[in-house]
Coordinates of C-alpha atoms in Angstrom, one line a residue:
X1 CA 57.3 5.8 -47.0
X2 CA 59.4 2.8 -47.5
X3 CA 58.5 0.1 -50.0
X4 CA 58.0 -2.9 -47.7
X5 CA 55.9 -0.9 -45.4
X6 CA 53.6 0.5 -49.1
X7 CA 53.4 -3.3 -49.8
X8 CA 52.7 -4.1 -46.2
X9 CA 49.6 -1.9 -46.7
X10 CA 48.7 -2.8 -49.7
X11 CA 47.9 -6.5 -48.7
X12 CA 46.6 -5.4 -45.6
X13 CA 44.2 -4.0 -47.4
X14 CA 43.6 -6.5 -50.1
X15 CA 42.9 -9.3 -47.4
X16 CA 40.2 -7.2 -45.5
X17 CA 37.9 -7.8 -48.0
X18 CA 38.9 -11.8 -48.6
X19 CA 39.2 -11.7 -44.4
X20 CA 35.0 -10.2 -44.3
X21 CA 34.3 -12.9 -47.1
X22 CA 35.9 -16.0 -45.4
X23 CA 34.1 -15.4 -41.9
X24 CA 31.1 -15.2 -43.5
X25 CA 30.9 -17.9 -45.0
X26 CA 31.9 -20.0 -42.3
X27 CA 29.3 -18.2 -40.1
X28 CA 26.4 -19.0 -43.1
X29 CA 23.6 -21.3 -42.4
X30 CA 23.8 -23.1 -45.9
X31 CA 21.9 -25.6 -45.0
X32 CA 18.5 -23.9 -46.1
X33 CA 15.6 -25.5 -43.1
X34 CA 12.4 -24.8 -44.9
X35 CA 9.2 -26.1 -44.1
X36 CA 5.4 -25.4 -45.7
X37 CA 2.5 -24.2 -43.6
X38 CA -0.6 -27.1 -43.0
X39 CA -2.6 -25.4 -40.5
X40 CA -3.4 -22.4 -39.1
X41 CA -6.0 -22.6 -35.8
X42 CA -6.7 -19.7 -33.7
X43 CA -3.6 -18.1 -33.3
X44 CA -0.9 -21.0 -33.9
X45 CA 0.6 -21.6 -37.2
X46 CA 1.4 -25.1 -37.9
X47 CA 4.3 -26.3 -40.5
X48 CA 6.0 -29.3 -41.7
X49 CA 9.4 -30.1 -42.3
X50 CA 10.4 -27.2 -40.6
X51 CA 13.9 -27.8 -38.5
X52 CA 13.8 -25.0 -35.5
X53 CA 14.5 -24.3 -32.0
X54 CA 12.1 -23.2 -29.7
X55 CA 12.4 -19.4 -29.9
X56 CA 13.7 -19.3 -33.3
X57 CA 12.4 -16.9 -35.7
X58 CA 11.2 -17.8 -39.1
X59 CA 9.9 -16.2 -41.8
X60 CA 6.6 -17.3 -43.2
X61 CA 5.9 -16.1 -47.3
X62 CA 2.7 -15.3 -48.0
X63 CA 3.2 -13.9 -51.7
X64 CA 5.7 -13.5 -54.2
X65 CA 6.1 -9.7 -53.7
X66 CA 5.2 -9.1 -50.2
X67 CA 7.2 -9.1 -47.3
X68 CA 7.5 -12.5 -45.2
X69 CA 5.6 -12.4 -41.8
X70 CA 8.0 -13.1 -38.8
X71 CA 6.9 -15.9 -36.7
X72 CA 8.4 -17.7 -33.6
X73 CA 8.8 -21.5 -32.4
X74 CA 6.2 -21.8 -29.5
X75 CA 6.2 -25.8 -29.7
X76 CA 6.3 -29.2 -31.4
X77 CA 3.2 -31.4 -31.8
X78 CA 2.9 -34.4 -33.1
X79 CA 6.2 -33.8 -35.2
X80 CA 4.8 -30.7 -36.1
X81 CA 6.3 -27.1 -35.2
X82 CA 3.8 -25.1 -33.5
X83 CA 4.8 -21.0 -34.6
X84 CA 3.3 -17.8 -33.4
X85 CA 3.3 -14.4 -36.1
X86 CA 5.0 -11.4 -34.7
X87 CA 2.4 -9.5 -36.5
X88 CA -0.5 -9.8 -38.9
X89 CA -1.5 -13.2 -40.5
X90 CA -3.1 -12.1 -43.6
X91 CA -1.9 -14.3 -46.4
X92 CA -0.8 -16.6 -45.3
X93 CA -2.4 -19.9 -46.3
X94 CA -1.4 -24.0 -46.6
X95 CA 1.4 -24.7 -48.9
X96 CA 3.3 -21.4 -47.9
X97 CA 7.0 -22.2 -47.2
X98 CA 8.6 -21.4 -43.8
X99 CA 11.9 -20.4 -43.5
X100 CA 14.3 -20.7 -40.2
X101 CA 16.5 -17.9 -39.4
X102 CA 19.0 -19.6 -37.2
X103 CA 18.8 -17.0 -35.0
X104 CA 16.4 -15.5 -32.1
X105 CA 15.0 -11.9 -31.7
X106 CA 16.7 -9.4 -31.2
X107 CA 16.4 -5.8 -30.3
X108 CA 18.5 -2.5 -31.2
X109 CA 20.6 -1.1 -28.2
X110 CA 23.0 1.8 -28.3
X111 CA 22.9 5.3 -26.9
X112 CA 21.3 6.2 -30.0
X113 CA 18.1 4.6 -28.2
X114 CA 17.9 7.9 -25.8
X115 CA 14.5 9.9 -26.5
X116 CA 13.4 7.3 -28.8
X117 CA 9.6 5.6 -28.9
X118 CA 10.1 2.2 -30.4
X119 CA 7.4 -0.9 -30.9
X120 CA 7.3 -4.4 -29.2
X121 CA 10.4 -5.5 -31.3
X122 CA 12.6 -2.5 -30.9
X123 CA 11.4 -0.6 -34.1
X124 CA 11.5 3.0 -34.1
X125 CA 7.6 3.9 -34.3
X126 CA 8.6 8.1 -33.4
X127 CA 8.8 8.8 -37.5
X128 CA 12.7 9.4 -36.6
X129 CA 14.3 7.5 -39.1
X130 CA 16.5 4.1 -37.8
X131 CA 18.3 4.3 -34.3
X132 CA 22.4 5.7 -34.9
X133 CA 24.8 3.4 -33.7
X134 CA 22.6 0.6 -32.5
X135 CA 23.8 -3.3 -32.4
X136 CA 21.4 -6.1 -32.4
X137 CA 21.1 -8.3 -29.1
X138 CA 19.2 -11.0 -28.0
X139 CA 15.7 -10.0 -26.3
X140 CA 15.9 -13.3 -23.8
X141 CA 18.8 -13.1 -22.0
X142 CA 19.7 -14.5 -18.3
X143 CA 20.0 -12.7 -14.5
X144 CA 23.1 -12.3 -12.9
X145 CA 24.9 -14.5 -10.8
X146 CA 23.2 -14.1 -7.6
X147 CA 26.8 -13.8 -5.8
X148 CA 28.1 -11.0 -8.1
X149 CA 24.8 -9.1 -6.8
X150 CA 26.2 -6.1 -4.5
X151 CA 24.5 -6.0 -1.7
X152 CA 21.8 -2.5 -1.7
X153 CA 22.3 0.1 0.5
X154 CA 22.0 3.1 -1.4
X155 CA 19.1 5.0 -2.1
X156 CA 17.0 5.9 -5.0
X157 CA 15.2 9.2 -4.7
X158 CA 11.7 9.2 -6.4
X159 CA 10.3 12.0 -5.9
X160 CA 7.3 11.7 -4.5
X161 CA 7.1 12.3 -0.6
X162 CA 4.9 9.4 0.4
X163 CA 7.3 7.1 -1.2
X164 CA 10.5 8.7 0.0
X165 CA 9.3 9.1 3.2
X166 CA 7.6 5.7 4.2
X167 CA 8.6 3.4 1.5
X168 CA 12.0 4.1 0.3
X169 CA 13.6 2.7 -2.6
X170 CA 17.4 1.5 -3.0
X171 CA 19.0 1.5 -6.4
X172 CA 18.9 -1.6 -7.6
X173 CA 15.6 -2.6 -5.4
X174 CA 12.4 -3.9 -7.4
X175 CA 8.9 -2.9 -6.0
X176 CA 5.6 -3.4 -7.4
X177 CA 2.9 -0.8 -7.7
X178 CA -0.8 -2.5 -7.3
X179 CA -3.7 -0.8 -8.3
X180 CA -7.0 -1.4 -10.0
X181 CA -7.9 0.4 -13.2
X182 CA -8.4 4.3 -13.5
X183 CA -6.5 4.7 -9.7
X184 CA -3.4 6.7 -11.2
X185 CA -0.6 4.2 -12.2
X186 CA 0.3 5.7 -15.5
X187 CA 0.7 9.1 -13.8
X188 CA 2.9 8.5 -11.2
X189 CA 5.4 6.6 -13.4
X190 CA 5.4 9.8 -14.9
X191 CA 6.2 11.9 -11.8
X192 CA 8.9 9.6 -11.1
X193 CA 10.4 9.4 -14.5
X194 CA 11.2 13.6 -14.6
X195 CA 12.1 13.6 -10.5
X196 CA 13.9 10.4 -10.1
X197 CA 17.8 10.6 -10.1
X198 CA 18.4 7.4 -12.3
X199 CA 20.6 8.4 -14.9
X200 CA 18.5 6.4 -17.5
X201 CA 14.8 5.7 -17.6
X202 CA 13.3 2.9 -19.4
X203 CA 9.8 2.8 -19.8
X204 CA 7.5 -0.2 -21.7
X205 CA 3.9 -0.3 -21.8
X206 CA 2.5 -3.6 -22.6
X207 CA -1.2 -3.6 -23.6
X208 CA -1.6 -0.1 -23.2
X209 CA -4.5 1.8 -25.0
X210 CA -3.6 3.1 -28.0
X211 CA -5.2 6.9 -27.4
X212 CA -3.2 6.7 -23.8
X213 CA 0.3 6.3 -25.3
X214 CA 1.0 9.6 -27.0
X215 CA -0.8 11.3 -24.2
X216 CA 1.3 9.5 -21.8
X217 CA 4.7 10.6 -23.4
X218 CA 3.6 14.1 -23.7
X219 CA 1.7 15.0 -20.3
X220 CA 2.8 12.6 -18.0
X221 CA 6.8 12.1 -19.3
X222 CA 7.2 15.4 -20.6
X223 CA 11.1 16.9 -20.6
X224 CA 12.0 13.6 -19.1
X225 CA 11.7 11.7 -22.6
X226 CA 15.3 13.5 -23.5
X227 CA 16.9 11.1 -21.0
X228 CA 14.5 8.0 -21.2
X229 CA 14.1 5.1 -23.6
X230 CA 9.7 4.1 -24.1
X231 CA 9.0 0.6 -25.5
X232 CA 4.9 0.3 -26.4
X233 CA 2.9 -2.5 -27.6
X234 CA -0.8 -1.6 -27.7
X235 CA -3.5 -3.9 -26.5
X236 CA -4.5 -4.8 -30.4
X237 CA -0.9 -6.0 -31.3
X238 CA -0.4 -10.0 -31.5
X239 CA 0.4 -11.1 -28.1
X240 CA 3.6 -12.4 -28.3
X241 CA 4.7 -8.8 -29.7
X242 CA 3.4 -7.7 -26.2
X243 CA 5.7 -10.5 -24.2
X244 CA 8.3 -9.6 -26.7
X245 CA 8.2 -5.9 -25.6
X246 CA 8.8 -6.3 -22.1
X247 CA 11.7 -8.4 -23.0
X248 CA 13.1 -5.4 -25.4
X249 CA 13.0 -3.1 -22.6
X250 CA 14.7 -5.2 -20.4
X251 CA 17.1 -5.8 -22.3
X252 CA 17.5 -2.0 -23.4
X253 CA 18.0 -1.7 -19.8
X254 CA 20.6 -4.3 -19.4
X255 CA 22.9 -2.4 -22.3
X256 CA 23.0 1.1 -19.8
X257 CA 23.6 -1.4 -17.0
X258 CA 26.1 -2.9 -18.5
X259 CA 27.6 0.7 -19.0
X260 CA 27.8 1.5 -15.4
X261 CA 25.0 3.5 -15.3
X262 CA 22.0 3.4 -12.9
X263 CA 18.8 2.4 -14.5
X264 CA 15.0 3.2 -13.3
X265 CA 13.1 0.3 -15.3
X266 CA 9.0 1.1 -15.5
X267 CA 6.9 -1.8 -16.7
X268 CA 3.3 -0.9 -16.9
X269 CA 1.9 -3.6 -16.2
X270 CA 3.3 -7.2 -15.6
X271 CA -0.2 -8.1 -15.5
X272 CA -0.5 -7.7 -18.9
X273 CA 2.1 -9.5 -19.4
X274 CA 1.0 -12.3 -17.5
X275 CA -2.5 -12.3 -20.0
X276 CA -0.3 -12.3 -22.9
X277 CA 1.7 -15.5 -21.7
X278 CA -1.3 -17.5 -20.9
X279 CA -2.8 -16.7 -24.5
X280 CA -0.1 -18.3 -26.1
X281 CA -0.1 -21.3 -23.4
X282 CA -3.4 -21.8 -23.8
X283 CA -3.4 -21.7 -28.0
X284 CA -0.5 -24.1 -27.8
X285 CA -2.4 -26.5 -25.5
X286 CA -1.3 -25.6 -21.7
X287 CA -3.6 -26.7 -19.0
X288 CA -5.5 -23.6 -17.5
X289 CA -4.6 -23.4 -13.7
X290 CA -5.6 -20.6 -11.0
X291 CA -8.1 -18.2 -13.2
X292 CA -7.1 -19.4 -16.2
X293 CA -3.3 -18.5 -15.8
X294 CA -1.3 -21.4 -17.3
X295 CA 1.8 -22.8 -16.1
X296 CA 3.6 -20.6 -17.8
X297 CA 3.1 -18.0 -16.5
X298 CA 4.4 -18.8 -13.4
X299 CA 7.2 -19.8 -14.4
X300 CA 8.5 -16.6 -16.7
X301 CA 7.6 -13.8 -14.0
X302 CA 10.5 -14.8 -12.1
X303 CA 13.0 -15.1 -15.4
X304 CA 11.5 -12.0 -16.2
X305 CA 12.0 -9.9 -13.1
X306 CA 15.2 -11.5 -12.0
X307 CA 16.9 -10.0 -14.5
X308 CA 16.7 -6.2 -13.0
X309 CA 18.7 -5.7 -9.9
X310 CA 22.3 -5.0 -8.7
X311 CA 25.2 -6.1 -10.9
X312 CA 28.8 -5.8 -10.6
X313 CA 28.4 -3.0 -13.5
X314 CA 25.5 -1.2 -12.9
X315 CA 22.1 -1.3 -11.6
X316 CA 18.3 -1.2 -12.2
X317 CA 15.7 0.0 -9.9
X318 CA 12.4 -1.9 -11.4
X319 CA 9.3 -0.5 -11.0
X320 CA 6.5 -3.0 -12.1
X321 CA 2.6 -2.4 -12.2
X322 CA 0.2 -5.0 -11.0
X323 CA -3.6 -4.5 -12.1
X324 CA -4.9 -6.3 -9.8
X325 CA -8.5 -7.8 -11.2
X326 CA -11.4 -6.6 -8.9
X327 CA -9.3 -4.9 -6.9
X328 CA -8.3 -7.9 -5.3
X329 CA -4.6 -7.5 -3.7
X330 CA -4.8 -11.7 -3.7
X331 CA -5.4 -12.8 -7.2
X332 CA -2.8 -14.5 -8.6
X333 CA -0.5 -12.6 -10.8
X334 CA -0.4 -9.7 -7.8
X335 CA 0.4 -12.8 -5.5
X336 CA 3.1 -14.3 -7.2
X337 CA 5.1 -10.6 -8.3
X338 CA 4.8 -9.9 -4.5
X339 CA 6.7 -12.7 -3.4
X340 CA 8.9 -12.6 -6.0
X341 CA 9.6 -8.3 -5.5
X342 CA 11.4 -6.3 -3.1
X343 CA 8.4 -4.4 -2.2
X344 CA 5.4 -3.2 -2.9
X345 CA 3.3 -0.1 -3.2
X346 CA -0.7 0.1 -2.7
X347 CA -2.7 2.4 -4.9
X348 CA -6.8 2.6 -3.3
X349 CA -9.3 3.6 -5.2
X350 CA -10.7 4.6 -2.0
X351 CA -7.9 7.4 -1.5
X352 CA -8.4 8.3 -5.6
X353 CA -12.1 8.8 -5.4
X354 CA -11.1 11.4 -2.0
X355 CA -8.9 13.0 -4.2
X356 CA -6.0 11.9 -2.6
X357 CA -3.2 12.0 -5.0
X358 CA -1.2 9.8 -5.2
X359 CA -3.4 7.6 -3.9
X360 CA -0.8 5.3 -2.1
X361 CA -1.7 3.5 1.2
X362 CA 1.3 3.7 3.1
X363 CA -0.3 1.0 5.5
X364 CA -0.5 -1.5 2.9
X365 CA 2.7 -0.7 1.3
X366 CA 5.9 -2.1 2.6
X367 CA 9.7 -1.8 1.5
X368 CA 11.5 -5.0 2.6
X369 CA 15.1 -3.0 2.3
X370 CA 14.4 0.1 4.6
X371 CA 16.5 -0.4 7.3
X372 CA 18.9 -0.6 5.1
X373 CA 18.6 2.3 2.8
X374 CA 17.1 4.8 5.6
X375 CA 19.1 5.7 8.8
X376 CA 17.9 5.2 12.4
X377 CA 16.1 8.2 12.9
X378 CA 14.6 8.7 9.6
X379 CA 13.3 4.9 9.6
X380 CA 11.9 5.4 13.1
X381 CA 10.5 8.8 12.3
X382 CA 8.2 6.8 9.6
X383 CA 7.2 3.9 11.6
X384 CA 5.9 6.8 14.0
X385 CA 3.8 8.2 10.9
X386 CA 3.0 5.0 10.6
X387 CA 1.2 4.3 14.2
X388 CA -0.4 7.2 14.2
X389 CA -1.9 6.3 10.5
X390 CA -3.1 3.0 11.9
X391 CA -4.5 4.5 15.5
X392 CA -6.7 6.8 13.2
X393 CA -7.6 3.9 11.1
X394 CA -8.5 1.7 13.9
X395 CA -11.1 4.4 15.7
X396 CA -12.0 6.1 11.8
X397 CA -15.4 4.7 12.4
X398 CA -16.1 6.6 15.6
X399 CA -14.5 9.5 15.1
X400 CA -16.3 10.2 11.6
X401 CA -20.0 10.0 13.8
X402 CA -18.3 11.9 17.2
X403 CA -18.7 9.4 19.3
X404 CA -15.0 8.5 20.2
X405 CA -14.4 10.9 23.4
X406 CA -10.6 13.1 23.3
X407 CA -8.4 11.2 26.1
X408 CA -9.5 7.4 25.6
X409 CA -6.2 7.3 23.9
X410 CA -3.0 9.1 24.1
X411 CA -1.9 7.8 20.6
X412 CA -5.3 8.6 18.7
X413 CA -5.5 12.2 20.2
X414 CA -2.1 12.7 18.7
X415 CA -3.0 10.8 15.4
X416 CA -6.1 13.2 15.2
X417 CA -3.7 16.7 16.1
X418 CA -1.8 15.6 13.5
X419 CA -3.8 14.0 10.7
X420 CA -4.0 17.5 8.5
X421 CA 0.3 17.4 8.3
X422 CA 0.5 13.8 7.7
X423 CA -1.9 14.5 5.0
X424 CA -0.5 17.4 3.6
X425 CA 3.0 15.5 3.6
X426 CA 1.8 12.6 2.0
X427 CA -0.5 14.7 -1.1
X428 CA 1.6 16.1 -3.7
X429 CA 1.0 17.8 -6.7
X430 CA 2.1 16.2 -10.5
X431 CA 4.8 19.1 -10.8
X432 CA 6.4 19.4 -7.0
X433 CA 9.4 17.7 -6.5
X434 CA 11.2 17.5 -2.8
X435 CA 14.5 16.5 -2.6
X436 CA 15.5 13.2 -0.4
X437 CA 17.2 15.8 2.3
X438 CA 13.5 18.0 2.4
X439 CA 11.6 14.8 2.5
X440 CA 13.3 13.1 5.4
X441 CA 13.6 16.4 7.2
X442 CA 10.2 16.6 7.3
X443 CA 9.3 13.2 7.7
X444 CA 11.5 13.7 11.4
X445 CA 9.0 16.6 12.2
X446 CA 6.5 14.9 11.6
X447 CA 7.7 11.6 13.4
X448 CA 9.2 13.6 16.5
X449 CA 5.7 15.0 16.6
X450 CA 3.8 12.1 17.1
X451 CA 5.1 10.3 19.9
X452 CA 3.2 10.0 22.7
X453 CA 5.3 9.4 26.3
X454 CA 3.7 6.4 28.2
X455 CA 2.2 6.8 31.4
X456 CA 4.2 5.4 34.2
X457 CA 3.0 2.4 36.0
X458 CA 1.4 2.8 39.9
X459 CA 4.0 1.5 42.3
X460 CA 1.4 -1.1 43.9
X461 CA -2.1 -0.8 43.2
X462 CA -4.9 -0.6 45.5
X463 CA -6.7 -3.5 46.8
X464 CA -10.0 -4.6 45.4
X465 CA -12.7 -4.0 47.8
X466 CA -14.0 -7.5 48.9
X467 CA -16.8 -8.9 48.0
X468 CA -19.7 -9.4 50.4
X469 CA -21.1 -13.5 50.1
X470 CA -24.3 -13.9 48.0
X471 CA -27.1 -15.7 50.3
X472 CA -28.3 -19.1 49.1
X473 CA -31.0 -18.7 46.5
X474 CA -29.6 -14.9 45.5
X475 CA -29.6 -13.5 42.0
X476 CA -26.2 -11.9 41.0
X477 CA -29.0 -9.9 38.1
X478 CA -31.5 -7.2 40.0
X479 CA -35.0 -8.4 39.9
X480 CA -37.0 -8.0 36.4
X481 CA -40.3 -5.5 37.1
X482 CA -42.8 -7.3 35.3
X483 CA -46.5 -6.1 35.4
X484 CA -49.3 -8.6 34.5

């Protein structure tokens, strides 16, 4: 080795050191923004003197030795900053100094993430040690350019016939699931997540029981955990955690996206969601509007599920669950994510309690992108299903007593022939899994099946017979027999 190319070296490697130094100090925050805490009401945190951004993270001491409580900028009032704790408030009391971190929060994402449980701020909560080859990014990030959006038209296999079949998902298409409580949400996210052929799964369950998350990745997830990232924040945590966890998975998702890879994004439930937003509108002084909802609420669904979609990258197919409150498909939360989706799929809690699993209405349910996902045959083949599901709706009634009479109608005789297949196509067990080929295959059986040819027309009809003239004074009604 020459000497000029030794000393080259050797200062190459003495300014590495001075290089690391120098850009960090021209990245430090020196000026240190520190506030003290004057009030504490409810769940807001009040402090003085404190120089943030809304969104910005601070750190709130609450003893000499133990570890600061994370908070976050909610709000400003009366040149006060309004902050909310990312986790327990215990200790902290007036006088205690606040801290700005010049920065927002972030969450870990890296491949390292795969098989991983982690909490509402992308912790590792699995007793797995820290996440390998993770980088920190920003938890509240924007959707893509609506004209770099690829158009869908490819299609997302499930799993699950009844979905396949009659409400067919494209990659990169969002649908909503709405149920009510106790109808089988939870368990067919599961079914999905191990048949679906998304390279990644994503998984985040806001507000979820506590006793339902462990049994949730072992029963209902399973083998599929190996491929799939879960994000949980129980009903007791604080609830911006629980906003703050959606956001983590989204963005987890956004970093595979970004890789080229094709995403299945399960949020159980946006609803949830929703009740966390309007707890902090409502501590921070929002008006309550429809039910209570705040604002708010309204207007970070759409930032929120904007953000999943087609990208000139990657994709993600969202799948978001809507507990609907009384079963009512019309409250608000269930009305604004349906006009904001691509879809939506009905769970009853009539079909549930018949033990029809899964319980999805395919009447109710709709895919807005399934003429362009399905072809010709295999879409008409479905809206075939589909008339005779709704003929044996529409005469249920008398047909359950015996009094509807075989031959009334063509297209309910056929519906009733046929109700045991459709039935048997749309029930499925938790472990079978049909391909996208067997599913629309049998789906054109079944379709083929059920149409009903259409009686041609009489060339002319016959005349009426005519009417003999009623005398003056006569009844068109027969004479009442009454007896004194």
């Amino acid at each position: 080795m020459s000497s000029t190319t030794a000393e080259a070296d050797a200062l190459e490697l003495d300014e590495r050191p001075l290089g690391r130094a120098i850009d960090a100090i021209f990245r430090a925050d020196l000026h240190r923004r520190r506030g003290r805490v004057t009030d504490l009401i409810g769940l807001i945190i009040e402090a003085t003197g404190l120089e943030a951004e809304i969104g910005e993270v601070c750190e709130v001491q609450v003893g000499r030795w133990a570890t600061p409580v994370l908070a976050e900028v909610v709000g400003f009032r009366a040149r006060r900053t309004l902050l909310m704790a990312l986790g327990e408030m215990n200790g902290i009391g007036p006088g205690n100094a606040v801290t700005a971190t010049g920065r927002a929060l972030s969450a870990p994402v890296g491949d390292g993430l795969l098989g991983r449980v982690l909490d509402g701020l992308g912790s590792p909560i699995d007793d797995r040690g820290e996440v390998d080859s993770a980088r920190l990014t920003p938890v509240v990030a924007s959707p893509p350019d609506p004209l770099t959006r690829p158009r869908i038209q490819q299609r997302m296999g499930l799993g699950v016939r009844a979905l396949d079949g009659l409400v067919p998902a494209g990659i990169g298409q969002r649908l909503g699931i709405f149920a009510g409580s106790g109808v089988g949400k939870s368990s067919l996210l599961g079914m999905i997540a191990r048949s679906s052929t998304a390279d990644v799964n994503v998984i985040c369950l806001v507000g979820e029981r506590g006793r339902e998350v462990r049994e949730f990745i072992e029963r209902d997830l399973g083998s599929a955990l190996a491929h799939s990232v879960v994000v949980v924040a129980t009903s007791d945590q604080p609830s911006l955690v629980r906003i703050k966890a959606a956001q983590t998975a989204t963005t987890i998702a956004e970093h595979f996206r970004d890789q080229g890879k094709d995403v299945m994004l399960m949020m159980d439930s946006v609803t949830r969601f929703a009740m966390a937003q309007r707890e902090v509108g409502l501590a921070i002084g929002e008006p309550p509007a429809t039910r209570g909802y705040t604002p708010s609420v309204f207007a970070v669904l759409p930032k929120l599920l904007e953000r999943s979609g087609t990208s000139e990258k990657g994709s993600i197919t969202g799948l978001y669950t809507v507990l609907v409150d009384g079963d009512d498909m019309n409250e608000p939360i269930a009305d604004a994510v349906r006009s904001i989706l691509d879809g939506h799929i009905v769970l009853t809690r009539e079909l549930a309690h018949a033990g029809h699993y899964p319980a999805v209405d395919v009447l109710q349910s709709v895919s807005r992108l399934v003429g362009e996902v399905v072809t010709d045959d295999v879409r008409r083949a479905g809206m075939n299903v589909r008339s005779m599901l709704s003929a044996y709706h529409d005469k249920a009634d008398l047909i359950s007593i015996g009094a509807y009479e075989r031959g009334t109608d063509p297209a309910t005789d056929r519906a009733i022939d046929l109700k045991p297949h459709i039935d048997a196509f749309l029930r499925q067990e938790l472990t079978e899994h049909d391909s996208v080929q067997d599913v629309d295959a049998r789906l054109l059986e079944l379709g083929n099946a059920g149409i009903v040819a259409t009686p041609a027309m009489p060339v002319a009809a016959a005349p009426a017979p005519a009417r003999t003239p009623m005398t003056p004074g006569e009844s068109a009604l027969p004479p009442l027999n009454i007896t004194a």
